[in-house]
C-alpha positions as CSV (number, residue, x, y, z in Angstrom):
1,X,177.6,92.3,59.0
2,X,178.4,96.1,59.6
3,X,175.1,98.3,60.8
4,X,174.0,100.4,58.6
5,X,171.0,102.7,57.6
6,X,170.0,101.4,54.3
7,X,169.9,97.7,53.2
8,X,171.6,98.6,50.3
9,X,174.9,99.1,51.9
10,X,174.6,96.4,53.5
11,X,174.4,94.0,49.8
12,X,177.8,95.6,49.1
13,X,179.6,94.0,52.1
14,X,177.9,90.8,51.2
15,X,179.9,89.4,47.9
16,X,180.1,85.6,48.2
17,X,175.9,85.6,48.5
18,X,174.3,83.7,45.4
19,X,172.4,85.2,42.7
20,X,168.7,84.2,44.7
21,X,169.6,85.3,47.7
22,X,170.7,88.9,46.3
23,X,167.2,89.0,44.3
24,X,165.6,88.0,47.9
25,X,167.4,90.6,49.1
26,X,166.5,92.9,46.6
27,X,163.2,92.3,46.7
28,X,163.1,92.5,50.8
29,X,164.9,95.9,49.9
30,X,161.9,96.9,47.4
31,X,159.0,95.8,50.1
32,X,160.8,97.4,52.9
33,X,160.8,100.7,50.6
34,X,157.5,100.6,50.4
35,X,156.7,100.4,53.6
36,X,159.1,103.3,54.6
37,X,156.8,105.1,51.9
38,X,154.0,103.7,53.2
39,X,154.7,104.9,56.7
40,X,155.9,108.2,55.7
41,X,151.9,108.6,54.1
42,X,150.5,107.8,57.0
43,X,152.6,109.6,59.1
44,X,151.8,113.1,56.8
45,X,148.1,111.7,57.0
46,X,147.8,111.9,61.0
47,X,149.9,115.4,60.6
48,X,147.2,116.6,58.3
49,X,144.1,114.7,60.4
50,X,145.9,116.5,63.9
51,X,145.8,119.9,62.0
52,X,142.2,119.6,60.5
53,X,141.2,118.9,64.0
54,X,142.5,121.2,65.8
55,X,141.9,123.9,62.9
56,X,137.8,122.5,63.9
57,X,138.3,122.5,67.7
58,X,139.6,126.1,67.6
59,X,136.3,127.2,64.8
60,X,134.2,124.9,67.2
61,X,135.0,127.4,70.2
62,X,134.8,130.2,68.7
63,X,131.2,129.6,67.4
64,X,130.4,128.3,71.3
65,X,132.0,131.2,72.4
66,X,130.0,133.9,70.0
67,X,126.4,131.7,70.3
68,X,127.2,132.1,74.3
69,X,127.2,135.8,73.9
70,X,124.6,135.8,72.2
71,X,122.3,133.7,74.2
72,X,123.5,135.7,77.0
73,X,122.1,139.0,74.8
74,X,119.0,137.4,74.3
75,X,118.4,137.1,78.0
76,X,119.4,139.9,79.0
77,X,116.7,141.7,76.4
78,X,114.0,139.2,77.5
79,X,114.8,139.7,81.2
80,X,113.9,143.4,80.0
81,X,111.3,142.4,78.1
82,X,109.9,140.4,81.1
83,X,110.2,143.2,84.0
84,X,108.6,145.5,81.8
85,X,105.5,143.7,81.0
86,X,105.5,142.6,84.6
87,X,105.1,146.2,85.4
88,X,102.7,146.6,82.8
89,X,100.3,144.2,83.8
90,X,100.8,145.5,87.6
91,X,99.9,149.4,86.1
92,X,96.8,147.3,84.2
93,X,95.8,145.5,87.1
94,X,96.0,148.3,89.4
95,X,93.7,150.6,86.6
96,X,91.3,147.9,86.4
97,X,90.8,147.9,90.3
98,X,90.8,151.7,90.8
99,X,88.1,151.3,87.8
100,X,86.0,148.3,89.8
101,X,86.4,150.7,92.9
102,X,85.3,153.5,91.2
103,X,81.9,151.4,90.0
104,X,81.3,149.9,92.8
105,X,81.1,153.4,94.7
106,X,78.8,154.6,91.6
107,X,76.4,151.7,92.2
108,X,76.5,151.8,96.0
109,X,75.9,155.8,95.2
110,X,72.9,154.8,93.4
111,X,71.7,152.1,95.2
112,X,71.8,149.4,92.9
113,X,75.0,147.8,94.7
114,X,74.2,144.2,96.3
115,X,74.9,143.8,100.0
116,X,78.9,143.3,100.3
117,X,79.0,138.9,99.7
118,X,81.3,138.9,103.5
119,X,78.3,140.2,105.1
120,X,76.1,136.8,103.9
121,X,75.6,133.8,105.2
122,X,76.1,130.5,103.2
123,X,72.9,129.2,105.3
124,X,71.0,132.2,105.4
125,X,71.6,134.9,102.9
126,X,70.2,137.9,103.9
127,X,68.1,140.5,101.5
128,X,67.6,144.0,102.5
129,X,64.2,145.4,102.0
130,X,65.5,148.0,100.0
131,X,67.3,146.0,97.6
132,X,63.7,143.7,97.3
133,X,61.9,147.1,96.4
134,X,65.1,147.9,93.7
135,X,64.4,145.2,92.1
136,X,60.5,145.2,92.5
137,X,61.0,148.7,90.6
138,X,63.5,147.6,88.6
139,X,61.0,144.2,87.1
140,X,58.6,146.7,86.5
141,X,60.1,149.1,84.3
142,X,61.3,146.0,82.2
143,X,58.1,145.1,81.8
144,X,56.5,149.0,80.7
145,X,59.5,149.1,78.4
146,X,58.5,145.6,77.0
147,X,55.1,146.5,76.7
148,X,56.0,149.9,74.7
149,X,58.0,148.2,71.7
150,X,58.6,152.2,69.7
151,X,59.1,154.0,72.7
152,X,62.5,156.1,72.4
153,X,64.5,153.8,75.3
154,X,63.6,150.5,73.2
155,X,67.4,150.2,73.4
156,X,68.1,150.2,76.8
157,X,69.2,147.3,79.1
158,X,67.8,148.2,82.0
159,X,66.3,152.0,84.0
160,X,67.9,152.3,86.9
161,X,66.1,153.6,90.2
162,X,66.8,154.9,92.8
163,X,64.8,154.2,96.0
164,X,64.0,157.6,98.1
165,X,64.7,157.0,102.0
């Protein structure tokens, strides 16, 4: 048998074969045609499938790509974000001791601060005689105010003294 491309060449060079064997051959030829067409599909299919994945591969990076940007913006604006509330809470926190400082020099100015807490004991507090006569004075305006219920101070907390040296 000559080689060929194409089994239907090949049933040409074949003329003693018997009517059967030519239809068995014809219908190899049919099935084998099929499956070339078959093949061909599927080959086109994996062409297509290659393409459609690498068509999503390359939109896959590019959507990494622009959501890394973008994260990278965000933490670059919340790093910002972050400093500067750092140093607002610092400017806060230094006002709010400069403010403590500032009442705690009124009271000691007035008298009505209570001994600094380092200078205590935790066996023996101490109480300074002045303080005891503060709040000696102190107990008994509370208790004139209490006792005067329209008086014009009926308002106010508490009348602050100050002990003369």
């Amino acid at each position: 048998m000559a080689t060929s491309d194409s089994p239907s060449s090949s049933l040409s060079f074949v003329p003693s074969l018997s009517a059967s064997k030519k239809e068995n051959l014809s219908m190899t030829k049919s099935k084998l045609d099929e499956l070339m067409e078959s093949r061909s599909e599927i080959s086109n299919r994996i062409q297509n499938l290659k393409q459609d994945l690498q068509n999503w591969r390359t939109k896959l990076e590019t959507q990494v790509k622009s959501h890394r940007e973008e994260l990278t913006e965000l933490r670059k604006s919340l790093e910002v974000e972050v400093t500067q509330l750092k140093s607002e809470f610092q400017g806060l926190r230094t006002t709010l001791q400069q403010q403590q400082e500032d009442v705690t020099a009124s009271l000691r100015n007035m008298g009505l601060q209570d001994p600094p807490k380092d200078a205590q004991t935790a066996s023996s507090p101490q109480i300074d005689d002045d303080s005891s006569s503060i709040e000696a004075r102190h107990k008994e305006a509370s208790n004139d105010k209490s006792s005067d219920k329209d008086s014009p101070r009926e308002g106010i907390e508490a009348e602050i003294i100050v002990p003369s040296p």
